[in-house]
Tab-separated table of C-alpha atoms in Angstrom:
chain	number	residue	atom	x	y	z
A	17	TYR	CA	33.713	-0.978	-71.297
A	18	HIS	CA	31.753	2.061	-69.884
A	19	LYS	CA	29.421	0.547	-68.486
A	20	LEU	CA	31.799	-1.648	-66.024
A	21	THR	CA	34.074	1.824	-65.369
A	22	LEU	CA	30.745	3.655	-64.532
A	23	ARG	CA	29.571	0.623	-62.096
A	24	ALA	CA	32.399	0.426	-60.655
A	25	ASN	CA	32.932	4.005	-59.601
A	26	ASP	CA	29.189	4.104	-58.299
A	27	GLN	CA	30.786	1.027	-56.642
A	28	ASP	CA	34.000	2.714	-55.167
A	29	GLN	CA	31.699	5.956	-54.335
A	30	MET	CA	29.729	3.576	-52.593
A	31	PHE	CA	31.851	2.258	-50.530
A	32	GLU	CA	34.123	5.928	-49.299
A	33	ASN	CA	30.535	6.725	-48.456
A	34	LEU	CA	29.812	3.803	-46.139
A	35	GLN	CA	33.428	3.804	-45.138
A	36	ARG	CA	32.711	7.234	-43.851
A	37	SER	CA	29.946	6.524	-42.475
A	38	PHE	CA	30.886	4.069	-40.215
A	39	SER	CA	34.611	5.796	-38.955
A	40	SER	CA	31.962	9.100	-37.697
A	41	SER	CA	30.167	6.933	-35.871
A	42	LEU	CA	32.966	5.787	-34.172
A	43	GLN	CA	34.039	9.038	-33.116
A	44	THR	CA	34.470	10.129	-29.759
A	45	PRO	CA	30.998	11.314	-28.252
A	46	PRO	CA	31.345	14.973	-27.174
A	47	ASP	CA	32.452	15.969	-23.611
A	48	PRO	CA	30.192	15.729	-21.511
A	49	VAL	CA	29.195	19.822	-19.041
A	50	ALA	CA	31.890	20.156	-17.245
A	51	PRO	CA	31.041	19.137	-13.792
A	52	LEU	CA	30.424	22.883	-11.601
A	53	SER	CA	32.993	23.358	-9.036
A	54	GLY	CA	33.857	25.636	-5.898
A	55	HIS	CA	33.305	29.273	-7.512
A	56	ASP	CA	30.617	29.096	-10.267
A	57	ARG	CA	28.691	27.131	-7.021
A	58	PHE	CA	29.274	29.904	-5.088
A	59	THR	CA	28.253	32.308	-7.960
A	60	LEU	CA	24.849	30.606	-8.217
A	61	PHE	CA	24.507	30.497	-4.110
A	62	ALA	CA	25.537	34.464	-4.938
A	63	ALA	CA	22.493	34.938	-7.680
A	64	LYS	CA	20.160	33.260	-5.622
A	65	THR	CA	20.691	35.103	-2.646
A	66	LEU	CA	22.551	38.644	-2.972
A	67	THR	CA	22.114	39.425	-6.899
A	68	ARG	CA	18.827	38.045	-8.163
A	69	VAL	CA	16.480	41.349	-8.443
A	70	GLN	CA	12.929	38.802	-8.801
A	71	PRO	CA	13.001	36.875	-5.376
A	72	TYR	CA	13.815	40.252	-3.191
A	73	ALA	CA	11.012	42.505	-5.090
A	74	ASP	CA	8.941	39.560	-3.848
A	75	SER	CA	10.093	39.862	-0.784
A	76	VAL	CA	10.011	43.933	-0.845
A	77	LEU	CA	6.597	43.321	-1.360
A	78	SER	CA	5.503	41.259	0.690
A	79	SER	CA	6.997	42.992	3.869
A	80	ALA	CA	5.639	45.928	2.528
A	81	PHE	CA	1.645	45.209	2.524
A	82	GLN	CA	2.678	44.784	6.541
A	83	LEU	CA	2.338	48.637	6.606
A	84	ILE	CA	-1.244	48.248	4.413
A	85	SER	CA	-2.511	45.202	6.137
A	86	PRO	CA	-0.789	44.196	9.573
A	87	THR	CA	-0.925	40.664	10.699
A	88	ASP	CA	0.016	38.922	14.936
A	89	VAL	CA	2.710	36.780	13.629
A	90	TRP	CA	4.528	40.476	11.843
A	91	GLY	CA	3.867	42.976	14.196
A	92	ARG	CA	2.068	46.353	12.895
A	93	GLY	CA	4.615	49.533	10.917
A	94	VAL	CA	7.909	50.245	10.695
A	95	ASP	CA	8.988	46.730	12.967
A	96	GLY	CA	6.718	44.765	11.224
A	97	PHE	CA	7.989	45.707	8.050
A	98	THR	CA	11.824	45.101	9.144
A	99	ASP	CA	11.228	41.686	10.909
A	100	HIS	CA	8.901	40.747	8.005
A	101	LEU	CA	12.324	41.012	5.528
A	102	ILE	CA	15.237	39.752	7.894
A	103	ALA	CA	12.490	37.013	7.950
A	104	SER	CA	12.716	36.438	3.893
A	105	PHE	CA	16.256	37.291	3.998
A	106	ALA	CA	17.557	34.701	6.479
A	107	GLN	CA	15.238	31.929	5.135
A	108	ARG	CA	16.409	32.174	2.116
A	109	VAL	CA	20.088	32.459	2.161
A	110	VAL	CA	19.724	29.317	4.946
A	111	THR	CA	18.501	27.533	2.019
A	112	TYR	CA	20.580	28.240	-0.702
A	113	GLY	CA	22.947	28.395	1.545
A	114	LEU	CA	22.025	24.408	2.136
A	115	GLN	CA	21.073	23.746	-0.999
A	116	SER	CA	24.942	24.706	-2.352
A	117	GLY	CA	26.783	22.220	0.504
A	118	ALA	CA	23.986	19.605	-0.121
A	119	ALA	CA	24.814	19.845	-3.927
A	120	ALA	CA	28.585	19.839	-3.633
A	121	VAL	CA	28.264	16.769	-1.394
A	122	LEU	CA	26.277	14.983	-3.742
A	123	HIS	CA	27.715	15.973	-6.811
A	124	GLU	CA	24.593	17.193	-8.075
A	125	ASP	CA	23.752	20.043	-10.571
A	126	VAL	CA	20.353	22.236	-8.896
A	127	ARG	CA	20.436	24.799	-12.300
A	128	TYR	CA	16.743	24.719	-13.865
A	129	LYS	CA	16.923	22.863	-16.942
A	130	PRO	CA	13.723	24.997	-19.675
A	131	SER	CA	11.824	23.145	-20.998
A	132	LEU	CA	11.993	21.606	-25.167
A	133	SER	CA	8.129	21.559	-25.536
A	134	SER	CA	6.672	24.741	-26.735
A	135	ASN	CA	2.887	23.532	-25.138
A	136	VAL	CA	2.012	25.816	-21.746
A	137	TRP	CA	1.298	22.604	-19.234
A	138	LYS	CA	4.252	20.398	-20.290
A	139	ARG	CA	6.465	24.161	-19.540
A	140	THR	CA	4.607	24.132	-16.439
A	141	GLY	CA	4.723	20.282	-14.848
A	142	HIS	CA	8.358	20.485	-16.042
A	143	ALA	CA	9.196	23.372	-14.080
A	144	LEU	CA	7.087	21.666	-10.889
A	145	ILE	CA	8.602	18.313	-10.659
A	146	SER	CA	11.648	19.557	-11.953
A	147	THR	CA	11.374	20.772	-8.129
A	148	VAL	CA	12.032	17.261	-7.037
A	149	VAL	CA	13.870	15.461	-10.086
A	150	LEU	CA	16.993	16.041	-11.572
A	151	GLU	CA	17.967	15.556	-15.382
A	152	THR	CA	21.241	13.474	-15.325
A	153	PRO	CA	23.526	11.947	-18.390
A	154	ARG	CA	22.004	8.597	-16.009
A	155	GLY	CA	18.533	9.545	-16.650
A	156	ASP	CA	16.313	11.306	-13.840
A	157	ASP	CA	17.315	11.600	-10.100
A	158	ILE	CA	15.860	12.363	-6.621
A	159	ALA	CA	16.854	15.948	-6.454
A	160	PHE	CA	17.865	15.499	-2.424
A	161	ALA	CA	19.619	18.960	-3.066
A	162	ASN	CA	16.691	20.480	-2.822
A	163	ILE	CA	14.782	18.127	-0.609
A	164	ALA	CA	17.334	18.537	1.852
A	165	ALA	CA	17.907	22.122	1.849
A	166	ALA	CA	13.832	22.259	2.481
A	167	VAL	CA	13.780	20.450	4.924
A	168	GLY	CA	16.983	21.805	6.813
A	169	SER	CA	16.521	25.592	6.652
A	170	GLY	CA	12.639	24.779	7.848
A	171	PHE	CA	14.361	23.561	11.440
A	172	VAL	CA	16.849	26.012	11.373
A	173	ILE	CA	14.690	28.418	10.444
A	174	ASN	CA	12.261	27.722	12.938
A	175	ALA	CA	14.536	26.482	15.922
A	176	THR	CA	16.299	30.805	15.142
A	177	HIS	CA	13.495	32.445	14.147
A	178	PRO	CA	15.592	35.790	13.264
A	179	GLY	CA	12.677	38.311	12.867
A	180	ARG	CA	10.068	36.708	14.806
A	181	ASP	CA	8.395	36.023	17.824
A	182	ILE	CA	9.045	33.211	20.019
A	183	THR	CA	5.798	32.411	20.256
A	184	ASN	CA	5.098	33.326	16.698
A	185	ARG	CA	6.878	30.333	14.999
A	186	PRO	CA	5.316	28.769	12.216
A	187	GLY	CA	6.816	25.058	12.504
A	188	ALA	CA	9.612	23.593	10.423
A	189	TRP	CA	7.840	21.135	8.613
A	190	ASN	CA	5.459	24.493	6.721
A	191	LEU	CA	8.320	26.388	6.090
A	192	ALA	CA	10.146	23.616	4.520
A	193	ALA	CA	7.115	23.274	2.251
A	194	LEU	CA	7.397	27.137	1.547
A	195	ASN	CA	10.612	26.649	0.206
A	196	LEU	CA	9.835	23.393	-2.295
A	197	VAL	CA	6.860	26.208	-3.724
A	198	GLY	CA	10.215	28.787	-3.673
A	199	PHE	CA	11.384	26.530	-5.854
A	200	ALA	CA	8.779	25.978	-8.044
A	201	GLN	CA	8.569	29.713	-8.165
A	202	GLY	CA	12.316	29.961	-9.282
A	203	ASN	CA	11.396	27.142	-12.037
A	204	LEU	CA	8.311	28.523	-13.298
A	205	TRP	CA	9.826	32.106	-13.523
A	206	THR	CA	12.734	30.786	-14.945
A	207	GLU	CA	10.677	28.200	-17.903
A	208	PHE	CA	8.645	31.345	-18.592
A	209	LYS	CA	10.847	34.362	-18.102
A	210	PRO	CA	11.624	34.894	-21.300
A	211	ASP	CA	8.153	34.706	-22.693
A	212	ILE	CA	7.401	37.144	-20.369
A	213	LYS	CA	10.031	39.623	-21.766
A	214	HIS	CA	9.134	38.990	-24.966
A	215	LEU	CA	5.665	39.619	-24.132
A	216	ALA	CA	6.072	43.189	-22.700
A	217	ARG	CA	8.217	44.445	-26.337
A	218	ARG	CA	5.638	43.762	-28.122
A	219	LYS	CA	3.256	45.312	-26.086
A	220	LEU	CA	5.398	48.112	-25.653
A	221	LEU	CA	6.300	47.978	-29.612
A	222	HIS	CA	2.698	48.328	-30.744
A	223	ARG	CA	1.461	50.185	-28.176
A	224	ASP	CA	-0.430	53.434	-29.502
């Protein structure tokens, strides 16, 4: 009698477990990431053009290099420094302005999603590929907003040439390539920034 009762209890428990697992599999999956609002997109644009320190450090350093090693493109002295800085800032504003607008129209989320790998080469490849490929709920897709921004900005800057003389235009396609390189640089920085900060802290804390 006890054996039969125990067996019946085991079967009842098994049935409850199966029922619980089956009902949990029918639960509503978690909601996907909420789409970016207009305010969110403006905040991202401002972060990439007005408030992010790293790209401005690059612009200032490259512009300051004119004072040390002037070229025929930017000229010499303070004027060359100023022209170079104006051109860098204008190209950045136009590029990310077009990117933000195109992403809003195409409903793309151009925020960089870091790699889940611990391999340096795989992480590097992921950062570079993410320049032209987006991860979406439907799978990988072409980053049309990035491409449109890179090419569109190249033609706009080449036509308006802020900070440049008319004779020193680099060409629209050269500027477009530089814009894509800038996107890749930003992805690499976002991917490896935590590691760089961790390495810097460790070096400072263990410094003799």
